[in-house]
mmCIF file of C-alpha atoms in Angstrom:
data_model
loop_
_atom_site.group_PDB
_atom_site.id
_atom_site.type_symbol
_atom_site.label_atom_id
_atom_site.label_comp_id
_atom_site.label_asym_id
_atom_site.label_seq_id
_atom_site.Cartn_x
_atom_site.Cartn_y
_atom_site.Cartn_z
ATOM 1 C CA UNK A 21 69.403 29.600 -18.020
ATOM 2 C CA UNK A 22 68.689 28.734 -14.950
ATOM 3 C CA UNK A 23 70.290 31.141 -11.883
ATOM 4 C CA UNK A 24 72.943 29.881 -9.597
ATOM 5 C CA UNK A 25 73.481 30.640 -5.922
ATOM 6 C CA UNK A 26 76.706 29.585 -4.170
ATOM 7 C CA UNK A 27 77.988 31.256 -0.751
ATOM 8 C CA UNK A 28 80.441 34.595 -1.154
ATOM 9 C CA UNK A 29 83.435 33.283 0.801
ATOM 10 C CA UNK A 30 84.577 30.238 2.526
ATOM 11 C CA UNK A 31 87.280 29.674 4.817
ATOM 12 C CA UNK A 32 89.843 25.811 5.449
ATOM 13 C CA UNK A 33 92.385 25.388 5.978
ATOM 14 C CA UNK A 34 95.471 22.518 5.076
ATOM 15 C CA UNK A 35 94.663 19.167 4.813
ATOM 16 C CA UNK A 36 90.606 19.705 4.502
ATOM 17 C CA UNK A 37 87.827 18.465 2.896
ATOM 18 C CA UNK A 38 86.028 20.996 1.351
ATOM 19 C CA UNK A 39 82.098 21.528 -0.100
ATOM 20 C CA UNK A 40 81.080 24.103 -1.956
ATOM 21 C CA UNK A 41 77.355 24.322 -2.027
ATOM 22 C CA UNK A 42 75.588 25.684 -5.072
ATOM 23 C CA UNK A 43 71.456 25.726 -5.220
ATOM 24 C CA UNK A 44 69.730 25.788 -8.937
ATOM 25 C CA UNK A 45 66.249 25.639 -8.100
ATOM 26 C CA UNK A 46 65.038 26.662 -11.820
ATOM 27 C CA UNK A 47 67.846 23.722 -13.215
ATOM 28 C CA UNK A 48 66.135 22.689 -17.016
ATOM 29 C CA UNK A 49 66.080 18.732 -17.691
ATOM 30 C CA UNK A 50 68.488 19.974 -20.264
ATOM 31 C CA UNK A 51 70.761 21.531 -17.971
ATOM 32 C CA UNK A 52 74.255 20.209 -16.384
ATOM 33 C CA UNK A 53 76.019 21.482 -13.725
ATOM 34 C CA UNK A 54 79.908 22.724 -14.203
ATOM 35 C CA UNK A 55 82.116 23.950 -11.962
ATOM 36 C CA UNK A 56 85.698 26.760 -13.396
ATOM 37 C CA UNK A 57 88.099 27.390 -10.894
ATOM 38 C CA UNK A 58 89.703 30.936 -11.797
ATOM 39 C CA UNK A 59 92.942 31.774 -10.122
ATOM 40 C CA UNK A 60 93.631 35.677 -9.824
ATOM 41 C CA UNK A 61 95.117 37.123 -12.834
ATOM 42 C CA UNK A 62 93.861 34.083 -14.184
ATOM 43 C CA UNK A 63 91.056 33.143 -16.834
ATOM 44 C CA UNK A 64 88.664 30.595 -15.212
ATOM 45 C CA UNK A 65 89.748 26.849 -15.732
ATOM 46 C CA UNK A 66 87.132 24.400 -15.725
ATOM 47 C CA UNK A 67 87.454 21.273 -12.847
ATOM 48 C CA UNK A 68 84.408 19.076 -13.825
ATOM 49 C CA UNK A 69 80.830 18.787 -15.103
ATOM 50 C CA UNK A 70 77.653 16.271 -14.166
ATOM 51 C CA UNK A 71 74.423 15.613 -15.263
ATOM 52 C CA UNK A 72 73.708 13.601 -11.715
ATOM 53 C CA UNK A 73 74.600 11.723 -9.323
ATOM 54 C CA UNK A 74 77.837 11.478 -8.635
ATOM 55 C CA UNK A 75 80.822 12.573 -11.250
ATOM 56 C CA UNK A 76 84.904 12.714 -9.870
ATOM 57 C CA UNK A 77 87.702 12.904 -11.573
ATOM 58 C CA UNK A 78 91.485 13.723 -9.977
ATOM 59 C CA UNK A 79 90.838 17.129 -8.713
ATOM 60 C CA UNK A 80 87.689 16.781 -7.107
ATOM 61 C CA UNK A 81 84.216 15.304 -6.845
ATOM 62 C CA UNK A 82 80.549 16.440 -7.662
ATOM 63 C CA UNK A 83 77.624 15.135 -5.900
ATOM 64 C CA UNK A 84 73.947 16.241 -7.410
ATOM 65 C CA UNK A 85 71.035 14.530 -4.966
ATOM 66 C CA UNK A 86 68.386 13.191 -7.664
ATOM 67 C CA UNK A 87 65.743 16.606 -7.553
ATOM 68 C CA UNK A 88 69.069 18.348 -9.064
ATOM 69 C CA UNK A 89 67.930 21.622 -7.595
ATOM 70 C CA UNK A 90 71.464 21.851 -5.624
ATOM 71 C CA UNK A 91 74.712 20.505 -6.283
ATOM 72 C CA UNK A 92 78.299 19.943 -4.259
ATOM 73 C CA UNK A 93 82.217 20.347 -5.104
ATOM 74 C CA UNK A 94 84.082 18.633 -3.003
ATOM 75 C CA UNK A 95 87.882 19.282 -3.181
ATOM 76 C CA UNK A 96 89.733 16.689 -1.038
ATOM 77 C CA UNK A 97 92.505 17.557 1.015
ATOM 78 C CA UNK A 98 92.730 21.305 0.007
ATOM 79 C CA UNK A 99 96.297 23.229 -0.215
ATOM 80 C CA UNK A 100 97.291 26.812 -0.271
ATOM 81 C CA UNK A 101 97.367 26.343 -4.300
ATOM 82 C CA UNK A 102 93.535 25.593 -4.030
ATOM 83 C CA UNK A 103 92.870 29.415 -2.828
ATOM 84 C CA UNK A 104 90.627 31.023 -5.604
ATOM 85 C CA UNK A 105 87.415 31.277 -6.587
ATOM 86 C CA UNK A 106 85.063 28.714 -6.961
ATOM 87 C CA UNK A 107 81.749 29.120 -9.901
ATOM 88 C CA UNK A 108 78.998 26.997 -10.488
ATOM 89 C CA UNK A 109 77.275 27.141 -13.758
ATOM 90 C CA UNK A 110 74.381 25.569 -14.940
ATOM 91 C CA UNK A 111 73.240 25.076 -18.192
ATOM 92 C CA UNK A 112 72.996 23.042 -21.588
ATOM 93 C CA UNK A 113 77.047 23.510 -22.460
ATOM 94 C CA UNK A 114 78.521 26.831 -23.303
ATOM 95 C CA UNK A 115 75.885 26.653 -26.182
ATOM 96 C CA UNK A 116 75.806 30.323 -27.731
ATOM 97 C CA UNK A 117 78.593 31.387 -24.954
ATOM 98 C CA UNK A 118 76.330 32.245 -22.314
ATOM 99 C CA UNK A 119 77.775 30.948 -19.816
ATOM 100 C CA UNK A 120 76.377 32.867 -16.780
ATOM 101 C CA UNK A 121 78.718 33.075 -14.025
ATOM 102 C CA UNK A 122 77.713 34.893 -11.331
ATOM 103 C CA UNK A 123 80.077 36.307 -8.100
ATOM 104 C CA UNK A 124 81.108 32.503 -7.013
ATOM 105 C CA UNK A 125 82.709 31.709 -4.106
ATOM 106 C CA UNK A 126 86.074 32.828 -2.724
ATOM 107 C CA UNK A 127 87.841 30.249 -0.888
ATOM 108 C CA UNK A 128 90.434 30.811 1.503
ATOM 109 C CA UNK A 129 92.816 28.561 2.344
ATOM 110 C CA UNK A 130 95.005 29.171 5.573
ATOM 111 C CA UNK A 131 97.892 26.895 6.528
ATOM 112 C CA UNK B 24 100.224 22.632 -25.988
ATOM 113 C CA UNK B 25 99.706 26.536 -25.957
ATOM 114 C CA UNK B 26 97.202 27.420 -24.645
ATOM 115 C CA UNK B 27 94.592 30.600 -25.267
ATOM 116 C CA UNK B 28 96.661 33.642 -25.707
ATOM 117 C CA UNK B 29 95.529 37.031 -25.019
ATOM 118 C CA UNK B 30 97.766 40.634 -25.891
ATOM 119 C CA UNK B 31 98.574 42.698 -24.348
ATOM 120 C CA UNK B 32 98.215 41.528 -20.660
ATOM 121 C CA UNK B 33 97.636 45.481 -19.859
ATOM 122 C CA UNK B 34 96.229 48.452 -21.560
ATOM 123 C CA UNK B 35 95.939 51.784 -19.969
ATOM 124 C CA UNK B 36 94.106 53.788 -22.005
ATOM 125 C CA UNK B 37 93.033 57.245 -21.889
ATOM 126 C CA UNK B 38 89.339 58.384 -22.295
ATOM 127 C CA UNK B 39 88.305 59.168 -25.661
ATOM 128 C CA UNK B 40 91.169 56.531 -27.230
ATOM 129 C CA UNK B 41 90.050 53.665 -29.070
ATOM 130 C CA UNK B 42 91.530 50.178 -28.306
ATOM 131 C CA UNK B 43 92.034 46.811 -30.291
ATOM 132 C CA UNK B 44 92.225 43.564 -28.127
ATOM 133 C CA UNK B 45 93.869 40.668 -29.773
ATOM 134 C CA UNK B 46 93.122 36.840 -29.124
ATOM 135 C CA UNK B 47 94.614 34.019 -30.566
ATOM 136 C CA UNK B 48 92.423 31.020 -29.799
ATOM 137 C CA UNK B 49 93.067 27.260 -29.805
ATOM 138 C CA UNK B 50 94.104 26.174 -32.877
ATOM 139 C CA UNK B 51 91.546 23.922 -34.961
ATOM 140 C CA UNK B 52 88.768 25.516 -31.715
ATOM 141 C CA UNK B 53 85.613 26.217 -34.278
ATOM 142 C CA UNK B 54 84.491 28.706 -31.551
ATOM 143 C CA UNK B 55 85.053 32.198 -29.851
ATOM 144 C CA UNK B 56 83.389 33.844 -27.017
ATOM 145 C CA UNK B 57 84.371 37.234 -25.118
ATOM 146 C CA UNK B 58 83.512 37.746 -21.455
ATOM 147 C CA UNK B 59 83.600 41.066 -19.561
ATOM 148 C CA UNK B 60 85.208 40.455 -15.739
ATOM 149 C CA UNK B 61 84.943 43.501 -13.795
ATOM 150 C CA UNK B 62 86.865 43.545 -10.342
ATOM 151 C CA UNK B 63 85.330 41.344 -7.733
ATOM 152 C CA UNK B 64 82.524 40.019 -10.635
ATOM 153 C CA UNK B 65 82.223 36.948 -12.420
ATOM 154 C CA UNK B 66 83.071 37.028 -15.793
ATOM 155 C CA UNK B 67 80.071 38.109 -18.397
ATOM 156 C CA UNK B 68 79.433 37.412 -21.678
ATOM 157 C CA UNK B 69 79.614 39.437 -24.629
ATOM 158 C CA UNK B 70 79.836 37.995 -28.007
ATOM 159 C CA UNK B 71 80.064 34.741 -29.842
ATOM 160 C CA UNK B 72 81.723 33.701 -32.654
ATOM 161 C CA UNK B 73 81.351 30.459 -34.830
ATOM 162 C CA UNK B 74 84.439 30.243 -37.172
ATOM 163 C CA UNK B 75 84.197 33.851 -38.614
ATOM 164 C CA UNK B 76 80.649 33.861 -38.110
ATOM 165 C CA UNK B 77 79.184 36.482 -35.056
ATOM 166 C CA UNK B 78 76.001 34.424 -34.124
ATOM 167 C CA UNK B 79 75.348 36.041 -30.611
ATOM 168 C CA UNK B 80 76.829 39.772 -29.920
ATOM 169 C CA UNK B 81 73.950 40.652 -27.389
ATOM 170 C CA UNK B 82 76.721 41.057 -24.523
ATOM 171 C CA UNK B 83 77.903 43.920 -25.852
ATOM 172 C CA UNK B 84 77.205 47.182 -23.775
ATOM 173 C CA UNK B 85 77.131 49.344 -26.571
ATOM 174 C CA UNK B 86 77.800 50.175 -30.399
ATOM 175 C CA UNK B 87 81.690 51.425 -29.195
ATOM 176 C CA UNK B 88 82.261 47.567 -28.673
ATOM 177 C CA UNK B 89 82.800 45.724 -32.334
ATOM 178 C CA UNK B 90 84.480 42.353 -32.421
ATOM 179 C CA UNK B 91 85.726 40.718 -35.577
ATOM 180 C CA UNK B 92 87.273 37.289 -36.747
ATOM 181 C CA UNK B 93 87.400 37.373 -40.108
ATOM 182 C CA UNK B 94 89.520 34.447 -41.130
ATOM 183 C CA UNK B 95 88.394 32.034 -38.156
ATOM 184 C CA UNK B 96 90.972 31.975 -36.684
ATOM 185 C CA UNK B 97 92.154 35.523 -34.627
ATOM 186 C CA UNK B 98 89.689 38.093 -33.202
ATOM 187 C CA UNK B 99 90.015 41.681 -32.290
ATOM 188 C CA UNK B 100 87.433 43.523 -29.765
ATOM 189 C CA UNK B 101 87.678 47.124 -30.558
ATOM 190 C CA UNK B 102 86.476 49.376 -27.839
ATOM 191 C CA UNK B 103 85.711 53.303 -29.551
ATOM 192 C CA UNK B 104 85.983 56.232 -27.331
ATOM 193 C CA UNK B 105 86.939 54.581 -24.185
ATOM 194 C CA UNK B 106 84.956 55.313 -20.730
ATOM 195 C CA UNK B 107 85.940 54.639 -17.477
ATOM 196 C CA UNK B 108 83.601 52.138 -17.047
ATOM 197 C CA UNK B 109 85.352 49.584 -19.696
ATOM 198 C CA UNK B 110 87.441 49.297 -17.291
ATOM 199 C CA UNK B 111 87.536 45.631 -16.397
ATOM 200 C CA UNK B 112 89.669 42.674 -17.528
ATOM 201 C CA UNK B 113 88.476 40.796 -21.347
ATOM 202 C CA UNK B 114 88.571 37.599 -21.361
ATOM 203 C CA UNK B 115 89.007 35.313 -24.551
ATOM 204 C CA UNK B 116 87.953 31.505 -24.311
ATOM 205 C CA UNK B 117 87.710 28.781 -27.191
ATOM 206 C CA UNK B 118 85.810 25.236 -27.672
ATOM 207 C CA UNK B 119 86.290 22.550 -30.804
ATOM 208 C CA UNK B 120 82.650 23.458 -30.587
ATOM 209 C CA UNK B 121 79.741 25.338 -28.745
ATOM 210 C CA UNK B 122 78.844 22.240 -26.477
ATOM 211 C CA UNK B 123 82.197 21.986 -25.168
ATOM 212 C CA UNK B 124 84.129 22.915 -22.273
ATOM 213 C CA UNK B 125 85.986 26.535 -22.646
ATOM 214 C CA UNK B 126 89.283 26.934 -22.576
ATOM 215 C CA UNK B 127 90.016 30.935 -21.081
ATOM 216 C CA UNK B 128 93.085 32.652 -22.173
ATOM 217 C CA UNK B 129 94.194 35.020 -19.278
ATOM 218 C CA UNK B 130 92.584 37.925 -19.819
ATOM 219 C CA UNK B 131 93.567 41.633 -21.415
ATOM 220 C CA UNK B 132 93.310 44.362 -18.144
ATOM 221 C CA UNK B 133 92.031 47.562 -19.321
ATOM 222 C CA UNK B 134 92.434 50.300 -17.148
ATOM 223 C CA UNK B 135 91.012 53.979 -18.517
ATOM 224 C CA UNK B 136 92.191 57.049 -17.321
#
Protein backbone atom coordinates (compact mmCIF):
# COMPACT_ATOMS: atom_id res chain seq x y z
CA UNK A 1 0.00 0.00 0.00
CA UNK A 2 1.35 3.39 -0.98
CA UNK A 3 2.41 5.79 1.73
CA UNK A 4 1.04 9.31 1.66
CA UNK A 5 2.51 12.63 2.75
CA UNK A 6 0.38 15.67 3.48
CA UNK A 7 0.84 18.88 5.49
CA UNK A 8 0.33 18.52 9.20
CA UNK A 9 -1.79 21.64 9.48
CA UNK A 10 -3.31 24.49 7.48
CA UNK A 11 -5.09 27.69 8.36
CA UNK A 12 -7.75 29.44 6.33
CA UNK A 13 -10.50 32.02 6.61
CA UNK A 14 -14.19 31.67 5.97
CA UNK A 15 -15.13 32.01 2.34
CA UNK A 16 -11.71 31.05 0.99
CA UNK A 17 -10.92 28.09 -1.20
CA UNK A 18 -8.67 25.57 0.49
CA UNK A 19 -6.41 23.19 -1.37
CA UNK A 20 -4.75 20.30 0.47
CA UNK A 21 -2.12 18.42 -1.49
CA UNK A 22 -1.14 14.85 -0.83
CA UNK A 23 1.96 13.12 -2.19
CA UNK A 24 1.86 9.42 -3.02
CA UNK A 25 4.91 8.66 -5.11
CA UNK A 26 4.54 4.90 -4.91
CA UNK A 27 0.93 4.69 -5.99
CA UNK A 28 0.13 1.43 -7.79
CA UNK A 29 -1.83 1.02 -11.00
CA UNK A 30 -4.89 -0.35 -9.22
CA UNK A 31 -4.89 2.22 -6.42
CA UNK A 32 -7.64 4.76 -5.91
CA UNK A 33 -7.21 8.00 -3.98
CA UNK A 34 -9.70 8.63 -1.21
CA UNK A 35 -10.15 11.49 1.20
CA UNK A 36 -11.84 11.29 4.58
CA UNK A 37 -12.81 14.07 6.97
CA UNK A 38 -12.84 13.69 10.73
CA UNK A 39 -14.38 16.04 13.28
CA UNK A 40 -13.42 15.84 16.97
CA UNK A 41 -15.13 12.99 18.79
CA UNK A 42 -16.47 11.52 15.55
CA UNK A 43 -15.40 8.79 13.19
CA UNK A 44 -13.92 9.62 9.79
CA UNK A 45 -16.39 10.42 7.03
CA UNK A 46 -15.85 9.73 3.33
CA UNK A 47 -15.53 12.90 1.25
CA UNK A 48 -14.42 11.96 -2.24
CA UNK A 49 -12.62 9.32 -4.25
CA UNK A 50 -10.93 9.35 -7.63
CA UNK A 51 -8.59 7.50 -9.92
CA UNK A 52 -7.40 10.14 -12.38
CA UNK A 53 -8.10 13.64 -13.70
CA UNK A 54 -10.83 15.47 -11.79
CA UNK A 55 -13.72 14.37 -9.66
CA UNK A 56 -16.30 16.73 -8.20
CA UNK A 57 -19.19 16.21 -5.84
CA UNK A 58 -21.37 18.48 -3.74
CA UNK A 59 -18.69 18.80 -1.07
CA UNK A 60 -15.30 18.96 -2.78
CA UNK A 61 -13.21 18.47 -5.88
CA UNK A 62 -10.29 16.14 -6.30
CA UNK A 63 -7.58 16.91 -8.82
CA UNK A 64 -5.22 14.14 -9.89
CA UNK A 65 -2.41 14.84 -12.39
CA UNK A 66 -1.53 12.40 -15.13
CA UNK A 67 1.34 10.78 -13.21
CA UNK A 68 -0.97 10.26 -10.19
CA UNK A 69 1.92 10.82 -7.78
CA UNK A 70 0.00 13.50 -5.99
CA UNK A 71 -3.55 14.71 -5.56
CA UNK A 72 -5.22 17.87 -4.36
CA UNK A 73 -8.41 18.11 -2.37
CA UNK A 74 -10.16 21.39 -3.03
CA UNK A 75 -12.77 22.75 -0.65
CA UNK A 76 -14.62 25.74 -2.12
CA UNK A 77 -15.60 28.63 0.13
CA UNK A 78 -14.88 27.00 3.47
CA UNK A 79 -16.88 27.76 6.58
CA UNK A 80 -16.09 27.37 10.26
CA UNK A 81 -17.76 23.95 10.16
CA UNK A 82 -15.07 22.69 7.78
CA UNK A 83 -12.55 22.78 10.61
CA UNK A 84 -11.48 19.15 10.83
CA UNK A 85 -8.69 16.70 10.08
CA UNK A 86 -8.48 15.57 6.46
CA UNK A 87 -6.91 12.26 5.54
CA UNK A 88 -5.59 11.22 2.16
CA UNK A 89 -5.59 7.48 1.55
CA UNK A 90 -4.30 5.42 -1.32
CA UNK A 91 -5.21 1.83 -2.02
CA UNK A 92 -7.36 -0.51 -4.04
CA UNK A 93 -10.39 0.33 -2.00
CA UNK A 94 -10.70 -0.79 1.58
CA UNK A 95 -10.06 -4.37 0.56
CA UNK A 96 -8.93 -6.21 3.60
CA UNK A 97 -9.69 -3.15 5.66
CA UNK A 98 -6.11 -1.98 5.64
CA UNK A 99 -6.73 1.63 4.97
CA UNK A 100 -3.60 3.54 6.01
CA UNK A 101 -4.67 6.91 7.36
CA UNK A 102 -1.44 8.65 8.31
CA UNK A 103 -1.60 11.72 10.53
CA UNK A 104 -3.79 13.79 8.27
CA UNK A 105 -4.00 17.54 7.78
CA UNK A 106 -5.59 19.57 10.53
CA UNK A 107 -7.49 22.39 8.86
CA UNK A 108 -8.44 25.36 10.98
CA UNK A 109 -10.94 27.81 9.50
CA UNK A 110 -11.09 31.19 11.16
CA UNK A 111 -13.79 33.85 10.96
CA UNK B 1 -31.08 5.69 8.12
CA UNK B 2 -29.19 4.50 11.16
CA UNK B 3 -25.46 4.60 10.98
CA UNK B 4 -22.83 2.51 12.71
CA UNK B 5 -23.51 2.49 16.43
CA UNK B 6 -20.86 1.88 19.08
CA UNK B 7 -21.26 1.42 22.80
CA UNK B 8 -20.30 2.45 25.32
CA UNK B 9 -19.32 5.90 24.15
CA UNK B 10 -16.80 6.21 26.98
CA UNK B 11 -15.19 3.54 29.11
CA UNK B 12 -12.85 3.94 32.04
CA UNK B 13 -11.08 0.81 33.20
CA UNK B 14 -8.53 0.17 35.86
CA UNK B 15 -5.35 -1.45 34.68
CA UNK B 16 -5.80 -5.18 34.59
CA UNK B 17 -9.54 -5.15 34.01
CA UNK B 18 -11.18 -6.73 30.99
CA UNK B 19 -13.36 -4.59 28.70
CA UNK B 20 -15.81 -5.34 25.91
CA UNK B 21 -16.66 -2.80 23.21
CA UNK B 22 -19.70 -3.27 21.02
CA UNK B 23 -20.32 -2.34 17.41
CA UNK B 24 -23.67 -2.42 15.59
CA UNK B 25 -22.95 -2.03 11.89
CA UNK B 26 -25.35 -0.67 9.31
CA UNK B 27 -27.95 -3.32 8.60
CA UNK B 28 -26.94 -5.58 5.75
CA UNK B 29 -23.31 -4.52 5.70
CA UNK B 30 -21.18 -7.57 5.13
CA UNK B 31 -17.78 -6.12 5.97
CA UNK B 32 -16.85 -4.87 9.42
CA UNK B 33 -13.59 -3.31 10.54
CA UNK B 34 -12.07 -2.25 13.83
CA UNK B 35 -9.54 0.56 14.09
CA UNK B 36 -7.61 2.04 16.99
CA UNK B 37 -6.94 5.77 17.11
CA UNK B 38 -4.45 7.19 19.58
CA UNK B 39 -4.65 10.84 20.51
CA UNK B 40 -3.44 13.05 17.67
CA UNK B 41 -2.90 10.14 15.30
CA UNK B 42 -4.81 8.68 12.40
CA UNK B 43 -6.81 5.48 12.84
CA UNK B 44 -4.85 2.23 12.65
CA UNK B 45 -6.30 -1.02 11.36
CA UNK B 46 -6.92 -3.78 13.90
CA UNK B 47 -9.06 -6.46 12.30
CA UNK B 48 -11.59 -7.21 9.55
CA UNK B 49 -14.65 -9.45 9.26
CA UNK B 50 -16.61 -10.54 6.27
CA UNK B 51 -19.90 -11.78 7.68
CA UNK B 52 -18.88 -13.91 10.67
CA UNK B 53 -15.46 -14.81 9.33
CA UNK B 54 -12.47 -12.91 10.68
CA UNK B 55 -10.36 -12.63 7.55
CA UNK B 56 -7.58 -10.44 8.88
CA UNK B 57 -6.45 -9.84 12.43
CA UNK B 58 -2.94 -8.75 11.66
CA UNK B 59 -3.39 -5.35 13.31
CA UNK B 60 -4.31 -6.64 16.75
CA UNK B 61 -1.44 -5.44 18.96
CA UNK B 62 -1.30 -8.43 21.29
CA UNK B 63 -3.07 -11.61 22.25
CA UNK B 64 -4.95 -9.60 24.85
CA UNK B 65 -7.09 -8.27 22.02
CA UNK B 66 -9.87 -10.45 20.69
CA UNK B 67 -12.72 -9.67 18.30
CA UNK B 68 -15.76 -11.66 17.31
CA UNK B 69 -18.82 -11.36 15.12
CA UNK B 70 -20.64 -14.65 15.73
CA UNK B 71 -23.79 -14.00 13.68
CA UNK B 72 -22.34 -11.76 11.05
CA UNK B 73 -23.87 -8.55 12.38
CA UNK B 74 -22.95 -7.18 15.82
CA UNK B 75 -19.27 -7.34 16.71
CA UNK B 76 -17.46 -7.17 20.03
CA UNK B 77 -13.87 -6.16 20.61
CA UNK B 78 -12.56 -7.51 23.88
CA UNK B 79 -9.41 -6.39 25.60
CA UNK B 80 -8.15 -8.51 28.45
CA UNK B 81 -5.96 -7.27 31.29
CA UNK B 82 -6.02 -3.71 30.01
CA UNK B 83 -2.83 -1.66 30.07
CA UNK B 84 -2.37 2.09 29.98
CA UNK B 85 -1.12 1.92 26.41
CA UNK B 86 -4.52 0.55 25.41
CA UNK B 87 -6.03 3.99 26.05
CA UNK B 88 -7.37 5.17 22.71
CA UNK B 89 -10.52 5.61 20.67
CA UNK B 90 -11.71 2.36 19.14
CA UNK B 91 -13.55 2.88 15.87
CA UNK B 92 -15.79 0.44 14.09
CA UNK B 93 -16.62 0.74 10.41
CA UNK B 94 -18.79 -1.23 8.02
CA UNK B 95 -19.43 -1.47 4.30
CA UNK B 96 -21.49 -3.46 1.80
CA UNK B 97 -18.38 -5.20 0.60
CA UNK B 98 -14.63 -4.78 1.01
CA UNK B 99 -14.26 -2.53 -2.02
CA UNK B 100 -16.84 0.01 -0.93
CA UNK B 101 -16.14 3.08 1.17
CA UNK B 102 -16.31 2.64 4.90
CA UNK B 103 -18.97 4.05 7.21
CA UNK B 104 -17.52 4.76 10.63
CA UNK B 105 -19.14 4.92 14.02
CA UNK B 106 -18.18 7.64 16.49
CA UNK B 107 -16.02 5.29 18.48
CA UNK B 108 -15.54 4.24 22.07
CA UNK B 109 -13.03 6.25 24.04
CA UNK B 110 -11.20 3.88 26.39
CA UNK B 111 -9.20 5.30 29.26
CA UNK B 112 -7.13 2.92 31.33
CA UNK B 113 -6.09 4.28 34.71
